[in-house]
Amino acid sequence: MELFYRSTRNENVMLTASEAILKGLSDEGGLFVPEYIPKLPVPLADLAGMDYQETAYVVMKQFLTDFTEEELRGCIRAAYDDKFDNEEIAPIAKVDGVYYLELFHGPTIAFKDMALSILPHLMTTAARKHHVTDEIVILTATSGDTGKAALAGFADVEGTRIIVFYPKGGVSDVQRLQMVTQKGNNTAVVAIHGNFDEAQSGVKKMFEDEKLKEELQKAGFRFSSANSINIGRLVPQIVYYVHAYGCLLKHEEIQEGEAVNVVVPTGNFGNILAAYFAKQMGVPIAKLICASNENKVLFDFFETGTYDKNREFILTESPSMDILISSNLERLIYLISGRNEAKNRELMKELNENGRYGITGKMKAELSDFAAGYASADEMKKAIRDTYENTGYVMDTHTAVAAAVYEAYRRDSNDPAKTIIASTASPYKFAESVLNAIRPGEYEGQEGIALADELSRLSGTEIPKAVEEIRNAEIRHTRECDAQEMEAAVKEILGLR
């Protein structure tokens, strides 16, 4: 049976999976959501015998129903291959009784690789299915990791261009170097004078601009997105939560049907939404624990039922979570409203006009699957230091936010459930912050790329290829603009002015 996708803001929009992937965002600004969440088609016990690629097929074929088996298996084969430095793709490290799902073994050493390794293949397959002749322009805002992973995925992919906007001064040294050294004749990187929310809002504004759309069409271009607003990003993320459960079964860490908690450090809400979808599919997940840094807009939302972005934007050492407008939360709002697009549209209008909205008591009751917490900079650093000193395991700053939040949750709730923490980036991406957490004051002022050798010595791990590659790489992208000049920058890059 074919599964169609609806817009969160217009009930009359209904697209196939391939159409939704190509489009990225609905014309009125809504996000695409499947008409229903399909159930896993295999018993849980079967997951234990599947490798990552087979799990990916079993999960994704339920959502991407207009892709043939040959097409989908081809995309999976091309995505999850030796570009990952671990043949398990997403291995699990058991550390002090907690299961760290390591999502950073891909080519850009962050969890975004899990979806952005396959999105270009899904998109070009979709374009062929619909006989698209326009050049697809991937327009992306990044808080650090999406940008490089999208650039790596789409570099020199025929029929595509990719333009990435990142906040100048708002990403780590390694994240910046990964982007500005990116090769590929179809790639462009722009530093904006502003924060991630301004970059993301600028991208969404361009998607919703009908006049710009017409201008692009005349020139033979069409926009699509590599951000997690694209359903082609979200669906592949569901896979690793399903696979993680299978791995725990395989290694007899849990019994079949035993419920586990999942802790996710999140800013844009895509990664934890994927875990929520995995739960809806039938994976026994007890609590979904949403971990925030000091930009705790999501924590406050789960506590109060009010989403309010009217607050100071704080630059932290977990920059990929420095977000006050969590785009993917809209999908959850739509679902907990009973798929009421009118209610969702009303709330999103309030957010756009007033910077805040409040959900009903009935909607808040639908959030019982979730718990939430936040960690200060000191708590994040303590989690890195304590874990290293007690076990020798080194984690990055975002994973440490999740670890600190989980420690507080476990202490306050006495919840004995076994727990998976989504480990979203390699510590090498944030070497300066990680080393300063372990040995305070010893490395002040030294940049991340120069500290890779010290981190390797301390952790007993090899420096990832992704870091070695940028040590002496040529800077290829130097363009900058103000947040309000993003459209002009796009037109210039595409030769439209």
XYZ file of C-alpha atoms in Angstrom:
497
model
C 0.000 0.000 0.000
C 1.401 3.394 -0.959
C 2.193 5.770 1.901
C 1.521 9.441 1.118
C 2.820 12.567 2.818
C 0.733 15.493 4.064
C 1.787 19.060 4.797
C 1.563 20.166 8.433
C -0.087 23.399 7.231
C -2.346 22.379 4.334
C -4.516 19.245 4.425
C -5.037 19.387 0.646
C -1.371 18.678 -0.086
C -0.665 14.978 -0.599
C 2.592 13.764 -2.147
C 4.419 10.486 -2.660
C 7.680 9.972 -0.765
C 9.809 10.787 -3.815
C 7.823 13.982 -4.476
C 8.180 15.061 -0.830
C 11.956 14.437 -0.912
C 12.332 16.509 -4.088
C 10.213 19.347 -2.768
C 11.775 19.506 0.717
C 9.275 22.010 2.120
C 5.623 22.541 1.197
C 4.759 25.762 -0.663
C 3.015 27.337 2.347
C 5.930 26.505 4.659
C 4.576 23.235 6.073
C 6.694 20.129 6.681
C 5.828 16.758 5.194
C 4.595 14.023 7.544
C 3.546 10.476 6.577
C -0.232 9.853 6.688
C 0.448 7.243 9.356
C 3.544 5.766 11.033
C 3.972 2.242 9.641
C 4.743 -0.676 11.925
C 7.921 -2.753 11.731
C 7.211 -5.635 9.311
C 9.442 -8.118 11.178
C 9.500 -9.516 14.744
C 11.923 -7.732 17.091
C 14.001 -10.908 17.387
C 14.801 -10.736 13.664
C 16.543 -7.373 14.127
C 19.356 -9.132 16.008
C 20.404 -10.958 12.850
C 20.427 -7.945 10.525
C 23.371 -5.774 9.568
C 22.921 -2.016 9.225
C 22.175 -2.118 5.504
C 19.443 -4.743 5.862
C 17.853 -2.864 8.782
C 17.914 0.278 6.648
C 16.011 -1.479 3.891
C 13.430 -3.010 6.228
C 12.704 0.370 7.866
C 12.931 2.666 4.862
C 10.805 0.563 2.511
C 7.888 1.138 4.910
C 8.171 4.912 4.419
C 9.465 5.248 0.856
C 6.848 3.092 -0.790
C 7.142 4.513 -4.315
C 10.824 3.505 -4.538
C 11.336 0.064 -6.074
C 13.358 -2.537 -4.174
C 16.188 -2.140 -6.692
C 16.194 1.651 -6.321
C 16.138 1.633 -2.524
C 18.741 -1.110 -2.129
C 20.952 0.751 -4.622
C 20.717 3.945 -2.565
C 21.519 2.058 0.656
C 24.500 0.265 -0.906
C 25.945 3.545 -2.190
C 25.435 5.299 1.160
C 26.599 2.832 3.798
C 29.886 1.531 2.452
C 33.589 1.916 3.222
C 33.267 5.702 3.583
C 32.346 4.755 7.182
C 35.395 3.807 9.266
C 33.540 1.051 11.145
C 31.856 -1.797 9.292
C 29.018 -1.779 11.847
C 28.253 1.798 10.597
C 26.790 2.810 13.994
C 28.533 0.726 16.700
C 27.525 0.801 20.359
C 30.049 1.390 23.167
C 29.011 0.195 26.623
C 30.491 2.651 29.104
C 29.779 2.433 32.812
C 26.500 0.595 32.175
C 25.232 3.074 29.555
C 25.065 2.361 25.810
C 26.591 5.052 23.610
C 25.274 4.795 20.054
C 28.238 6.149 18.083
C 26.845 8.005 15.090
C 30.119 9.662 14.099
C 31.935 7.038 12.025
C 31.024 8.575 8.670
C 33.085 10.814 6.381
C 32.469 14.049 8.330
C 32.552 12.453 11.831
C 29.091 13.610 12.924
C 25.647 11.998 13.057
C 24.471 13.986 10.035
C 26.409 11.510 7.863
C 23.865 8.829 8.759
C 21.189 10.568 6.681
C 23.212 12.804 4.375
C 25.155 9.865 2.954
C 21.910 8.562 1.457
C 19.904 11.746 0.774
C 21.753 12.636 -2.475
C 21.021 9.135 -3.818
C 17.355 9.317 -2.768
C 17.053 12.759 -4.349
C 18.682 11.927 -7.686
C 16.635 8.696 -7.871
C 13.485 10.729 -7.193
C 14.489 13.247 -9.884
C 14.858 10.439 -12.432
C 11.481 8.980 -11.448
C 9.792 12.334 -12.111
C 11.831 13.241 -15.209
C 13.145 16.402 -13.557
C 15.379 18.336 -15.935
C 15.925 21.432 -13.746
C 19.146 21.607 -11.784
C 18.334 20.942 -8.107
C 19.731 23.634 -5.810
C 20.213 22.313 -2.277
C 19.803 25.244 0.072
C 20.959 24.536 3.607
C 21.492 26.360 6.886
C 23.857 24.746 9.358
C 24.746 25.097 13.014
C 27.927 23.167 12.283
C 27.490 19.549 11.211
C 24.747 19.469 8.572
C 26.731 21.811 6.324
C 29.809 19.632 5.900
C 27.831 16.395 5.698
C 25.543 17.876 3.009
C 28.512 19.298 1.097
C 30.289 15.944 1.185
C 27.145 14.120 0.075
C 26.277 16.403 -2.838
C 29.773 17.415 -4.033
C 29.946 16.881 -7.810
C 26.617 14.993 -7.860
C 25.321 15.546 -11.381
C 22.236 17.733 -11.702
C 22.701 19.393 -8.307
C 24.213 22.509 -6.747
C 24.591 23.018 -3.015
C 24.741 26.306 -1.086
C 25.419 26.193 2.663
C 24.987 29.108 5.089
C 26.655 28.976 8.515
C 26.888 31.533 11.358
C 30.324 33.178 11.359
C 31.909 32.598 14.780
C 29.148 30.151 15.704
C 30.831 26.856 14.767
C 33.978 25.091 15.977
C 37.346 25.530 14.252
C 37.179 22.013 12.803
C 33.571 22.466 11.626
C 34.491 25.711 9.848
C 37.586 24.240 8.182
C 35.623 21.191 7.056
C 33.210 23.468 5.192
C 35.510 26.139 3.756
C 37.929 23.565 2.326
C 35.177 21.538 0.617
C 35.984 20.541 -2.957
C 33.399 20.220 -5.726
C 32.516 22.483 -8.636
C 28.866 22.590 -7.524
C 29.536 23.656 -3.903
C 29.263 27.082 -2.255
C 29.687 28.051 1.397
C 28.633 31.397 2.874
C 29.358 32.720 6.384
C 26.508 34.929 7.577
C 26.841 37.747 10.085
C 24.211 36.364 12.441
C 23.215 33.205 14.303
C 21.870 29.855 13.126
C 18.227 30.821 13.638
C 18.708 33.753 11.262
C 20.340 31.440 8.706
C 17.539 28.889 9.005
C 14.823 31.562 8.799
C 16.510 33.016 5.705
C 16.509 29.643 3.979
C 12.843 28.982 4.837
C 11.911 32.468 3.571
C 13.514 31.711 0.198
C 11.627 28.417 -0.020
C 8.334 30.268 0.525
C 9.084 33.121 -1.932
C 6.917 32.487 -5.025
C 8.547 35.268 -7.035
C 12.012 33.823 -6.402
C 10.719 30.362 -7.284
C 9.491 31.639 -10.666
C 12.802 33.384 -11.329
C 14.678 30.153 -10.570
C 12.353 28.090 -12.737
C 12.933 30.363 -15.725
C 16.673 29.886 -15.271
C 16.319 26.081 -15.006
C 16.729 25.710 -11.232
C 14.569 24.362 -8.399
C 15.186 24.471 -4.659
C 15.330 21.502 -2.350
C 16.649 21.086 1.175
C 19.226 18.936 2.944
C 18.133 20.197 6.362
C 16.122 17.898 8.606
C 12.979 19.671 7.397
C 13.349 17.275 4.415
C 11.595 13.964 5.092
C 14.459 12.300 3.176
C 16.696 13.293 6.105
C 14.332 12.154 8.827
C 13.490 8.654 7.545
C 17.123 7.407 7.413
C 17.597 8.623 11.004
C 14.882 6.251 12.239
C 17.065 3.355 11.072
C 19.818 3.708 13.646
C 17.436 3.542 16.599
C 15.888 0.361 15.211
C 19.354 -1.044 14.537
C 20.567 -0.124 18.046
C 17.763 -2.167 19.585
C 18.741 -5.104 17.354
C 22.388 -4.793 18.432
C 21.464 -4.897 22.120
C 19.377 -8.000 21.452
C 22.203 -9.614 19.483
C 24.702 -9.104 22.306
C 22.153 -10.262 24.901
C 22.228 -6.934 26.713
C 18.406 -6.881 26.726
C 15.540 -9.359 26.399
C 13.176 -9.221 23.428
C 10.457 -6.672 24.206
C 12.440 -5.037 27.039
C 11.942 -1.269 26.904
C 14.963 1.025 26.824
C 15.331 4.773 27.296
C 16.871 6.922 24.574
C 18.664 10.195 25.371
C 19.251 12.615 22.499
C 21.152 15.917 22.573
C 19.039 18.067 20.300
C 18.512 21.587 19.056
C 16.422 21.310 15.892
C 14.466 18.291 17.222
C 15.045 16.064 14.163
C 17.203 13.419 15.819
C 14.863 12.825 18.757
C 11.825 12.942 16.452
C 13.373 10.026 14.536
C 13.566 8.095 17.836
C 9.887 8.946 18.453
C 9.020 7.544 15.015
C 11.023 4.381 15.834
C 8.932 4.011 18.991
C 5.731 4.453 16.975
C 6.965 1.726 14.601
C 7.105 -0.700 17.520
C 10.631 -0.413 18.958
C 10.221 -0.773 22.753
C 11.381 2.663 23.854
C 10.233 3.790 27.306
C 11.307 7.421 27.712
C 12.611 9.746 25.027
C 14.849 12.123 26.973
C 15.380 15.461 25.260
C 18.734 16.973 26.284
C 19.355 20.705 25.800
C 22.302 22.974 26.468
C 21.859 26.472 27.904
C 19.663 27.402 24.924
C 16.961 25.423 26.720
C 13.896 26.417 24.705
C 12.909 22.744 24.273
C 13.319 21.937 27.982
C 11.066 24.862 28.853
C 8.510 23.722 26.267
C 8.265 20.214 27.736
C 8.053 21.624 31.247
C 5.418 24.303 30.600
C 3.699 23.605 27.264
C 4.814 27.045 26.058
C 7.385 27.442 23.302
C 9.083 30.829 23.629
C 12.088 31.861 21.551
C 12.109 35.377 23.019
C 15.293 34.984 25.040
C 19.020 35.572 24.848
C 20.819 33.437 22.248
C 23.817 31.855 24.005
C 26.942 30.745 22.149
C 28.044 27.500 23.808
C 30.697 24.828 23.318
C 28.005 22.517 21.917
C 27.269 24.804 18.926
C 25.169 22.359 16.902
C 22.525 22.753 19.615
C 22.655 26.551 19.711
C 19.165 26.898 18.266
C 16.058 28.721 19.470
C 13.722 27.816 16.580
C 13.443 24.013 16.542
C 12.017 23.416 13.079
C 11.224 19.725 13.476
C 9.118 20.317 16.568
C 6.384 21.396 14.150
C 5.965 17.777 13.052
C 5.383 16.692 16.650
C 2.977 19.596 17.256
C 0.992 18.503 14.200
C 0.848 14.900 15.434
C -0.150 15.697 19.037
C -2.883 18.036 17.781
C -4.489 14.996 16.135
C -3.043 16.001 12.735
C -5.044 19.211 12.915
C -3.371 21.382 10.279
C -5.530 24.412 11.166
C -4.387 24.288 14.817
C -0.780 23.765 13.793
C -0.958 26.649 11.312
C -2.373 28.903 14.029
C 0.480 28.040 16.419
C 3.165 28.517 13.762
C 1.630 31.899 12.900
C 1.879 32.866 16.582
C 5.527 31.771 16.619
C 6.261 33.806 13.507
C 4.477 36.930 14.745
C 5.082 36.839 18.510
C 7.989 34.410 18.945
C 5.959 32.116 21.186
C 2.941 29.803 21.390
C 1.248 27.624 23.972
C -0.259 24.193 23.380
C -3.517 22.946 24.913
C -3.668 20.720 28.000
C -4.858 17.860 25.826
C -1.851 18.259 23.520
C 0.555 18.439 26.466
C -0.874 15.141 27.763
C 0.269 13.574 24.467
C 3.898 14.348 25.404
C 4.070 11.681 28.124
C 6.615 9.683 26.075
C 9.117 12.490 26.619
C 11.266 13.694 29.495
C 13.534 16.719 29.227
C 16.567 18.210 30.886
C 19.345 20.685 30.243
C 22.997 20.925 31.193
C 25.099 23.994 31.945
C 28.597 24.403 30.517
C 30.094 23.258 33.845
C 27.872 20.161 33.965
C 28.806 19.306 30.373
C 32.529 19.607 31.164
C 32.144 17.546 34.334
C 30.484 14.741 32.313
C 33.454 14.665 29.899
C 36.026 14.752 32.713
C 34.335 12.224 35.001
C 33.679 9.737 32.205
C 37.284 9.971 31.014
C 38.757 9.630 34.497
C 36.500 6.701 35.435
C 36.539 4.770 32.163
C 39.017 6.283 29.685
C 36.149 6.947 27.248
C 36.203 10.371 25.578
C 33.015 12.009 24.326
C 32.312 15.249 22.514
C 30.541 18.257 24.021
C 27.069 17.465 22.602
C 27.151 13.865 23.796
C 28.318 15.174 27.165
C 25.218 17.380 27.403
C 23.144 14.211 26.948
C 25.248 12.292 29.482
C 24.851 15.071 32.090
C 21.098 15.278 31.495
C 20.759 11.503 31.770
C 22.750 11.411 35.024
C 20.375 13.997 36.537
C 17.315 12.144 35.170
C 18.484 8.821 36.622
C 19.239 10.416 39.994
C 15.863 12.176 40.190
C 13.640 9.418 38.772
C 15.331 6.191 39.941
C 14.371 4.822 36.523
C 16.241 1.495 36.176
C 15.657 1.064 32.418
C 18.719 0.402 30.281
C 19.583 3.503 28.327
C 20.978 4.419 24.914
C 22.661 7.821 24.528
C 22.940 9.148 20.982
C 26.611 10.079 20.585
C 26.351 12.656 17.845
C 29.898 13.773 17.017
C 33.503 12.700 17.314
C 35.429 14.408 20.122
C 37.959 15.401 17.444
C 35.439 17.921 16.087
C 35.621 19.783 19.394
C 39.126 18.865 20.544
C 39.822 22.197 22.263
C 36.650 22.062 24.370
C 37.069 18.355 25.166
C 40.704 18.672 26.243
C 40.003 21.771 28.315
C 37.232 19.851 30.080
C 39.612 16.975 30.897
C 42.610 19.150 31.802
C 41.201 22.607 32.617
C 43.437 25.496 31.624
C 46.168 23.445 29.934
C 45.113 24.086 26.330
C 43.542 27.560 26.420
C 43.941 29.450 23.149
C 45.045 26.428 21.113
C 42.766 25.616 18.193
C 41.025 22.295 17.653
C 42.937 21.214 14.566
C 46.296 21.667 16.351
C 45.114 19.637 19.341
C 44.187 16.498 17.417
C 47.516 14.809 18.222
C 47.109 15.494 21.937
C 43.564 14.114 21.924
C 44.781 11.005 20.106
C 47.481 10.478 22.739
C 45.093 11.038 25.625
C 42.248 8.878 24.298
C 44.287 6.147 22.642
C 42.285 6.553 19.431
C 43.367 7.248 15.871
C 42.918 10.713 14.413
C 39.986 10.418 11.983
C 40.677 10.792 8.272
C 38.262 13.751 8.197
C 40.578 15.712 10.522
C 43.817 14.694 8.804
C 42.390 15.865 5.460
C 41.821 19.453 6.585
C 45.155 20.040 8.328
C 46.731 21.589 5.225
C 43.755 21.798 2.878
C 43.276 24.849 0.669
C 40.622 27.382 1.763
C 38.188 27.452 -1.154
C 35.172 29.350 0.208
C 35.515 32.872 1.636
C 32.130 34.441 0.854
C 30.330 36.312 3.665
C 27.062 38.237 3.876
C 24.595 39.793 6.309
C 21.539 37.665 7.187
C 19.252 39.885 5.095
C 21.546 39.482 2.044
C 21.181 35.686 1.754
C 18.877 35.801 -1.273
C 21.266 38.143 -3.083
C 24.135 35.740 -2.328
C 22.166 32.798 -3.779
C 21.374 34.734 -6.958
C 25.015 35.724 -7.356
C 26.206 32.130 -6.887
C 23.680 30.875 -9.460
C 24.549 33.667 -11.925
C 21.108 35.268 -11.754
C 22.370 38.844 -11.288
